[in-house]
Short mmCIF file of C-alpha atoms and ligand atoms in Angstrom, two decimals:
data_model
loop_
_atom_site.label_atom_id
_atom_site.label_comp_id
_atom_site.label_asym_id
_atom_site.label_seq_id
_atom_site.Cartn_x
_atom_site.Cartn_y
_atom_site.Cartn_z
CA MET Y 1 19.49 -14.48 12.04
CA ARG Y 2 17.38 -17.37 13.08
CA ILE Y 3 13.76 -16.30 12.32
CA LYS Y 4 12.45 -18.35 15.68
CA ASP Y 5 14.75 -16.02 17.95
CA GLU Y 6 12.99 -13.05 16.67
CA VAL Y 7 9.44 -14.24 16.99
CA VAL Y 8 9.35 -15.79 19.82
CA ASN Y 9 8.29 -13.20 22.16
CA ALA Y 10 5.50 -12.56 19.74
CA ASN Y 11 2.26 -13.52 19.75
CA THR Y 12 0.70 -11.74 16.87
CA ILE Y 13 3.12 -11.83 13.84
CA GLY Y 14 2.31 -9.93 10.67
CA ILE Y 15 3.82 -11.32 7.04
CA SER Y 16 3.94 -8.89 3.39
CA GLY Y 17 5.55 -8.69 0.39
CA HIS Y 18 6.12 -5.68 -2.22
CA ILE Y 19 2.96 -4.82 -4.22
CA ARG Y 20 2.20 -6.74 -7.76
CA PRO Y 21 4.11 -9.62 -5.73
CA ASP Y 22 6.10 -12.00 -8.20
CA GLY Y 23 7.32 -15.14 -7.84
CA ASP Y 24 9.82 -15.42 -5.18
CA CYS Y 25 7.45 -12.68 -3.28
CA VAL Y 26 5.13 -15.18 -2.83
CA GLY Y 27 7.04 -17.98 -2.39
CA ALA Y 28 9.16 -16.56 0.65
CA CYS Y 29 6.65 -15.01 2.14
CA MET Y 30 4.69 -18.55 1.51
CA ALA Y 31 7.50 -20.08 3.11
CA LEU Y 32 7.74 -18.37 5.99
CA TYR Y 33 3.73 -18.07 6.03
CA GLN Y 34 4.01 -22.47 6.26
CA TYR Y 35 6.62 -22.50 8.95
CA LEU Y 36 5.74 -19.77 12.35
CA CYS Y 37 2.15 -21.48 11.39
CA LYS Y 38 4.20 -25.11 11.67
CA VAL Y 39 6.43 -23.93 14.62
CA TYR Y 40 3.91 -21.66 16.41
CA PRO Y 41 0.40 -23.34 16.00
CA GLU Y 42 -0.20 -21.16 19.30
CA LYS Y 43 0.38 -17.74 17.70
CA ARG Y 44 -2.18 -15.85 15.03
CA VAL Y 45 -0.10 -15.81 11.93
CA ASP Y 46 -1.63 -13.76 9.22
CA VAL Y 47 0.01 -13.42 5.73
CA PHE Y 48 -0.77 -9.75 3.36
CA LEU Y 49 -0.51 -9.93 -0.45
CA GLU Y 50 -2.32 -8.70 -4.07
CA GLN Y 51 -3.88 -11.05 -5.19
CA PRO Y 52 -1.08 -13.02 -6.67
CA SER Y 53 -0.99 -14.97 -10.15
CA GLU Y 54 -3.40 -18.27 -10.56
CA VAL Y 55 0.10 -19.96 -11.14
CA PHE Y 56 0.82 -19.90 -7.37
CA SER Y 57 -2.12 -21.92 -5.88
CA CYS Y 58 -0.01 -25.10 -5.96
CA ILE Y 59 1.32 -23.44 -3.23
CA CYS Y 60 0.13 -24.88 -0.08
CA GLY Y 61 -2.15 -22.21 2.09
CA ILE Y 62 -2.22 -19.62 -0.85
CA GLU Y 63 -5.82 -19.31 0.13
CA GLN Y 64 -4.72 -17.86 3.46
CA ILE Y 65 -3.45 -14.81 1.96
CA ARG Y 66 -5.12 -11.73 3.02
CA THR Y 67 -5.84 -9.74 0.28
CA ASP Y 68 -8.22 -7.46 2.80
CA PHE Y 69 -5.21 -5.34 4.09
CA LYS Y 70 -7.51 -5.36 7.38
CA THR Y 71 -7.27 -6.36 10.61
CA ASP Y 72 -9.17 -7.08 13.41
CA VAL Y 73 -5.83 -7.36 15.44
CA GLU Y 74 -5.38 -3.60 16.21
CA LYS Y 75 -1.31 -3.72 15.91
CA TYR Y 76 0.99 -6.68 15.69
CA ASP Y 77 3.50 -7.93 18.07
CA ALA Y 78 6.17 -8.77 15.05
CA PHE Y 79 5.89 -7.81 11.21
CA ILE Y 80 8.27 -9.18 8.68
CA ALA Y 81 8.69 -7.48 5.51
CA LEU Y 82 9.96 -9.51 2.42
CA ASP Y 83 11.47 -9.01 -0.48
CA THR Y 84 10.99 -5.34 -0.45
CA VAL Y 85 11.34 -1.87 1.42
CA LYS Y 86 8.50 -0.70 3.39
CA GLU Y 87 7.59 2.28 0.59
CA ARG Y 88 6.66 -0.50 -1.67
CA MET Y 89 4.59 -2.95 0.34
CA GLY Y 90 1.35 -0.71 -0.57
CA GLU Y 91 -1.42 -1.30 1.91
CA ALA Y 92 0.50 -3.54 4.44
CA GLU Y 93 3.18 -0.78 5.20
CA LYS Y 94 0.66 0.82 7.44
CA LEU Y 95 0.59 -2.52 9.43
CA PHE Y 96 4.05 -2.79 9.26
CA ASP Y 97 4.30 0.82 11.21
CA LYS Y 98 2.30 0.04 13.22
CA ALA Y 99 4.17 -3.84 14.46
CA VAL Y 100 5.90 -3.40 17.78
CA LYS Y 101 9.40 -4.96 16.15
CA THR Y 102 9.64 -5.09 12.42
CA ILE Y 103 11.73 -6.98 10.20
CA ASN Y 104 12.85 -6.74 7.20
CA ILE Y 105 14.00 -9.81 4.96
CA ASP Y 106 15.87 -8.64 1.36
CA HIS Y 107 18.35 -9.03 -1.40
CA HIS Y 108 18.17 -5.97 -2.90
CA ILE Y 109 20.97 -3.70 -3.06
CA SER Y 110 18.50 -0.98 -3.46
CA ASN Y 111 17.57 -1.87 0.35
CA SER Y 112 19.54 -0.17 2.98
CA GLY Y 113 17.03 -2.00 5.85
CA CYS Y 114 13.81 -1.28 6.66
CA GLY Y 115 13.75 -3.10 10.30
CA ASP Y 116 14.28 -2.69 13.64
CA VAL Y 117 15.51 -6.48 12.37
CA ASN Y 118 17.78 -6.58 9.30
CA TYR Y 119 18.72 -9.31 6.98
CA VAL Y 120 19.29 -7.92 3.55
CA ASP Y 121 21.79 -9.58 1.72
CA ALA Y 122 22.47 -8.05 -2.41
CA GLY Y 123 24.47 -11.26 -3.17
CA SER Y 124 21.56 -13.69 -2.61
CA SER Y 125 20.09 -15.24 -5.18
CA SER Y 126 16.30 -14.20 -3.99
CA THR Y 127 14.80 -13.69 -0.46
CA SER Y 128 12.97 -16.98 -1.43
CA GLU Y 129 17.14 -18.12 -0.55
CA LEU Y 130 17.72 -16.35 2.63
CA VAL Y 131 14.20 -17.68 4.09
CA TYR Y 132 16.02 -20.77 4.12
CA ASP Y 133 19.16 -19.60 5.65
CA VAL Y 134 16.50 -18.58 8.68
CA LEU Y 135 14.49 -21.40 8.88
CA THR Y 136 15.85 -24.79 10.83
CA GLU Y 137 16.07 -27.62 8.71
CA GLU Y 138 14.43 -29.71 10.81
CA GLU Y 139 11.01 -28.10 10.73
CA LEU Y 140 11.24 -27.88 7.05
CA ASP Y 141 8.41 -30.37 5.18
CA VAL Y 142 7.88 -30.54 1.58
CA GLU Y 143 5.44 -28.07 1.44
CA ILE Y 144 7.67 -25.31 3.04
CA ALA Y 145 10.11 -26.62 0.41
CA LYS Y 146 8.06 -26.87 -2.39
CA ALA Y 147 7.34 -22.84 -1.68
CA ILE Y 148 10.65 -21.71 -1.66
CA TYR Y 149 11.92 -23.89 -4.30
CA ILE Y 150 9.77 -21.49 -6.82
CA GLY Y 151 10.56 -18.69 -4.94
CA ILE Y 152 14.80 -19.26 -6.53
CA ILE Y 153 13.45 -20.75 -9.55
CA HIS Y 154 11.66 -17.56 -10.44
CA ASP Y 155 14.43 -14.69 -9.13
CA THR Y 156 17.26 -16.94 -10.99
CA GLY Y 157 15.44 -17.36 -14.45
CA VAL Y 158 15.73 -21.18 -13.52
CA MET Y 159 19.04 -21.27 -12.18
CA ARG Y 160 20.44 -19.41 -15.15
CA TYR Y 161 21.39 -15.77 -14.28
CA SER Y 162 24.13 -14.73 -12.18
CA ASN Y 163 22.71 -14.25 -9.61
CA THR Y 164 22.84 -18.27 -9.18
CA SER Y 165 25.45 -19.03 -6.48
CA PRO Y 166 26.78 -22.71 -5.60
CA LYS Y 167 24.92 -22.24 -2.48
CA THR Y 168 21.81 -21.46 -4.21
CA LEU Y 169 22.28 -24.70 -6.30
CA GLN Y 170 23.10 -26.62 -2.91
CA ILE Y 171 19.71 -25.18 -1.36
CA ALA Y 172 18.01 -26.02 -4.56
CA ALA Y 173 19.49 -29.63 -4.57
CA LYS Y 174 18.47 -29.89 -0.48
CA LEU Y 175 14.63 -28.77 -1.67
CA ILE Y 176 13.64 -31.20 -4.77
CA SER Y 177 15.52 -34.33 -2.20
CA PHE Y 178 11.66 -33.82 -0.15
CA GLY Y 179 10.47 -35.32 -3.33
CA PHE Y 180 8.02 -32.70 -5.30
CA ASP Y 181 7.78 -33.19 -8.53
CA PHE Y 182 9.62 -29.60 -9.66
CA SER Y 183 10.32 -30.00 -13.65
CA GLU Y 184 6.15 -29.47 -13.21
CA LEU Y 185 6.74 -26.85 -10.49
CA ILE Y 186 9.06 -25.17 -13.42
CA GLU Y 187 6.88 -25.72 -16.25
CA LYS Y 188 3.73 -25.54 -14.97
CA THR Y 189 4.61 -21.51 -12.61
CA PHE Y 190 7.36 -20.31 -14.81
CA TYR Y 191 7.48 -21.07 -18.68
CA GLU Y 192 3.75 -21.83 -19.51
CA LYS Y 193 2.18 -18.53 -21.04
CA THR Y 194 -1.81 -18.28 -21.61
CA TYR Y 195 -2.54 -17.15 -24.95
CA VAL Y 196 -3.15 -13.58 -23.56
CA GLN Y 197 0.53 -13.70 -22.51
CA ASN Y 198 1.45 -14.71 -25.63
CA LEU Y 199 -0.21 -12.62 -28.19
CA LEU Y 200 0.71 -9.21 -25.51
CA LEU Y 201 4.34 -10.62 -25.56
CA GLY Y 202 4.15 -10.85 -29.27
CA ARG Y 203 3.21 -7.46 -29.50
CA ALA Y 204 5.68 -6.28 -27.92
CA LEU Y 205 8.29 -7.79 -29.61
CA LEU Y 206 7.20 -6.90 -33.33
CA GLU Y 207 6.90 -3.69 -31.62
CA SER Y 208 10.00 -3.21 -30.56
CA ILE Y 209 12.84 -0.58 -31.89
CA GLN Y 210 16.64 -1.31 -31.18
CA PHE Y 211 18.78 2.18 -31.34
CA MET Y 212 21.81 3.64 -29.70
CA ASP Y 213 23.20 1.33 -32.52
CA GLY Y 214 21.52 -1.51 -30.90
CA LYS Y 215 22.72 -2.33 -27.49
CA CYS Y 216 19.10 -0.47 -26.24
CA ILE Y 217 15.46 -2.18 -26.88
CA VAL Y 218 12.83 -0.65 -26.36
CA SER Y 219 8.85 -1.35 -25.82
CA GLY Y 220 5.67 -0.81 -24.73
CA LEU Y 221 1.93 -1.42 -23.92
CA VAL Y 222 -0.74 1.40 -23.47
CA LYS Y 223 -3.55 1.21 -21.67
CA ARG Y 224 -5.92 0.37 -24.59
CA THR Y 225 -4.13 -2.35 -25.28
CA LEU Y 226 -3.77 -4.15 -22.23
CA GLU Y 227 -7.38 -2.97 -21.56
CA PHE Y 228 -8.65 -4.84 -25.43
CA TYR Y 229 -7.26 -8.06 -23.71
CA HIS Y 230 -8.09 -7.99 -20.38
CA ALA Y 231 -4.85 -7.95 -19.39
CA ASP Y 232 -3.28 -6.68 -16.32
CA SER Y 233 0.05 -7.16 -15.77
CA LYS Y 234 0.36 -10.34 -14.58
CA ASP Y 235 -0.06 -11.51 -17.95
CA LEU Y 236 3.39 -8.92 -18.21
CA GLU Y 237 6.34 -11.35 -16.42
CA GLY Y 238 8.23 -12.57 -18.84
CA ILE Y 239 8.04 -9.65 -21.66
CA VAL Y 240 11.18 -8.07 -20.86
CA SER Y 241 13.60 -10.37 -20.35
CA GLN Y 242 12.57 -12.33 -24.13
CA LEU Y 243 13.57 -8.56 -25.54
CA ASN Y 244 16.76 -8.76 -23.12
CA GLN Y 245 17.87 -11.85 -25.24
CA THR Y 246 18.02 -10.25 -28.42
CA ALA Y 247 21.70 -10.78 -29.60
CA GLY Y 248 23.71 -7.31 -28.99
CA VAL Y 249 21.25 -5.81 -26.86
CA GLU Y 250 23.29 -4.84 -23.61
CA CYS Y 251 20.40 -2.80 -22.24
CA THR Y 252 15.82 -3.37 -22.45
CA ILE Y 253 13.47 -1.25 -21.18
CA PHE Y 254 10.06 -2.24 -21.29
CA MET Y 255 7.13 -0.84 -19.43
CA TYR Y 256 3.43 -0.65 -19.43
CA GLN Y 257 1.15 2.65 -19.18
CA THR Y 258 -0.65 3.11 -15.79
CA GLY Y 259 -2.61 6.08 -15.68
CA ILE Y 260 -2.88 9.05 -18.59
CA GLN Y 261 0.62 9.75 -17.90
CA GLU Y 262 2.73 7.27 -16.25
CA TYR Y 263 4.47 3.81 -17.12
CA LYS Y 264 5.69 1.45 -14.72
CA VAL Y 265 9.49 0.35 -16.25
CA SER Y 266 11.18 -2.79 -16.35
CA LEU Y 267 14.73 -2.58 -17.03
CA ARG Y 268 17.68 -5.38 -17.72
CA SER Y 269 21.09 -5.46 -18.46
CA LYS Y 270 23.55 -8.23 -19.49
CA GLY Y 271 26.17 -6.46 -16.78
CA LYS Y 272 28.08 -3.96 -18.31
CA VAL Y 273 25.14 -1.31 -17.44
CA ASP Y 274 23.61 -0.87 -14.14
CA VAL Y 275 19.63 -0.53 -13.85
CA ALA Y 276 19.66 -0.28 -10.35
CA LYS Y 277 21.29 3.19 -10.27
CA ILE Y 278 18.91 4.34 -12.48
CA ALA Y 279 15.74 3.16 -11.29
CA MET Y 280 16.79 4.30 -8.21
CA PHE Y 281 17.83 7.73 -9.63
CA PHE Y 282 13.45 7.84 -11.25
CA GLY Y 283 13.01 6.55 -7.77
CA GLY Y 284 12.36 3.10 -7.99
CA GLY Y 285 15.10 -0.01 -7.60
CA GLY Y 286 16.38 -3.56 -7.98
CA HIS Y 287 19.68 -5.50 -9.25
CA VAL Y 288 22.11 -4.31 -11.25
CA ARG Y 289 20.65 -6.33 -13.88
CA ALA Y 290 17.00 -6.08 -12.83
CA ALA Y 291 15.39 -3.14 -11.87
CA GLY Y 292 12.07 -1.41 -11.72
CA CYS Y 293 10.37 2.22 -11.37
CA THR Y 294 7.17 4.28 -12.26
CA MET Y 295 7.72 7.27 -14.71
CA ASN Y 296 5.62 10.12 -15.71
CA GLY Y 297 5.50 11.72 -19.26
CA THR Y 298 4.60 10.12 -22.38
CA PHE Y 299 6.46 6.91 -23.62
CA HIS Y 300 8.46 8.89 -25.65
CA ASP Y 301 9.47 11.73 -22.73
CA VAL Y 302 9.82 8.22 -20.89
CA VAL Y 303 12.12 6.84 -23.44
CA ASN Y 304 14.16 10.26 -23.34
CA ASN Y 305 14.83 10.46 -19.98
CA LEU Y 306 16.12 7.37 -18.75
CA SER Y 307 18.11 6.53 -22.48
CA LEU Y 308 20.23 9.80 -21.14
CA HIS Y 309 21.49 7.66 -18.13
CA ILE Y 310 21.98 4.47 -20.43
CA GLU Y 311 24.20 6.38 -22.97
CA LYS Y 312 26.34 7.60 -20.36
CA GLN Y 313 27.02 4.13 -18.24
CA MET Y 314 27.46 2.58 -21.74
CA LYS Y 315 29.63 5.34 -23.03
CA GLU Y 316 31.65 5.12 -19.19
CA ALA Y 317 31.86 1.46 -20.45
CA GLY Y 318 32.94 1.93 -23.86
CA LEU Y 319 30.16 0.40 -25.49
CA LEU Y 320 29.65 3.39 -27.43
P1 5GP U 401 10.66 -6.15 -12.48
O1 5GP U 401 10.57 -5.57 -13.70
O2 5GP U 401 10.39 -7.67 -12.88
O3 5GP U 401 8.90 -5.83 -12.23
O4 5GP U 401 11.92 -5.77 -11.11
C1 5GP U 401 13.00 -5.99 -11.60
C2 5GP U 401 13.51 -6.06 -9.76
O5 5GP U 401 13.51 -4.68 -10.03
C3 5GP U 401 12.91 -6.85 -9.03
O6 5GP U 401 13.73 -7.10 -8.35
C4 5GP U 401 11.99 -5.74 -8.49
O7 5GP U 401 11.64 -6.04 -7.17
C5 5GP U 401 12.79 -4.46 -8.25
N1 5GP U 401 11.83 -3.19 -8.77
C6 5GP U 401 10.36 -2.78 -9.96
N2 5GP U 401 9.84 -2.40 -9.46
C7 5GP U 401 10.44 -1.55 -8.69
C8 5GP U 401 9.94 -0.27 -7.59
O8 5GP U 401 9.21 0.73 -8.45
N3 5GP U 401 10.83 -0.14 -6.79
C9 5GP U 401 11.76 -0.22 -6.19
N4 5GP U 401 12.57 0.09 -5.19
N5 5GP U 401 12.44 -1.84 -6.65
C10 5GP U 401 11.54 -2.14 -7.82
MN1 MN U 402 13.24 -11.47 -4.90
#
């Protein structure tokens, strides 16, 4: 796909990603937004997202993000959904549904393509990598390169996860040749945590429980803890991967309470358990090694329901 071929006849273009946008989602949306504004100054381009984490304020144009999800444009000529299926777009789903032409670019294995035109490749490290594919290299610049690079490092855990391919690294090499301070970007957007974020990480680690012979680990944070620290979902990123780094663990469950009997669940695996399959069973999605869903019930209900599926897969894989 060349994005220019897809939107050349559109006078108004909307872009959005998923609710609670992560680094890949923000990077991909902002890279494409900057690119389309640059290539087509005469077109109206709008980017809609829930307020991204403060760490992404280094991305050029981030203040242009529309969090109101209202639009004076009745109907976009083209609407691009990045890093998501339409059901996970929150308020932007309505704008997507109304658009004349819809385009979907994503790398989730659980997404079979929700646009009129789709560029979905589960083999890709990130949606940002796919955005790089659909742009023309001559029109890239340092600010677009930075946004794509942030997206790639976030979804690959700084080029560490198995979704990192030779192509991912070749693209990263081209991006850093634009000369931005990649080291600072990694430090400031990925590793650096606020004091409160570290306290919450500490609590989650301290209260974690290993079971299934130590092959599974679970931890969770209830609403009153989040309220005590004035924390939201943006303060919990990275906790699940830290838990999953525990030696001997094959599968990790981290959840935080979002309602009286409701939890947002993050799942991680070291590759032998397919957590996308489990998350999809409960109405969510993701990748083999990283997936998520929202579940109802008490903390223990959620653990029990997930454990049945994890145990089944572990037995099939000969781990139990
Ligand atoms: P995380 O655990 O970091 O929130 O998400 C891990 C992966 O699963 C990400 O690729 C994310 O997009 C996907 N994911 C998380 N929650 C959901 C969900 O509720 N629905 C879908 N379809 N995907 C999810
Ligand atoms: Mn992604």
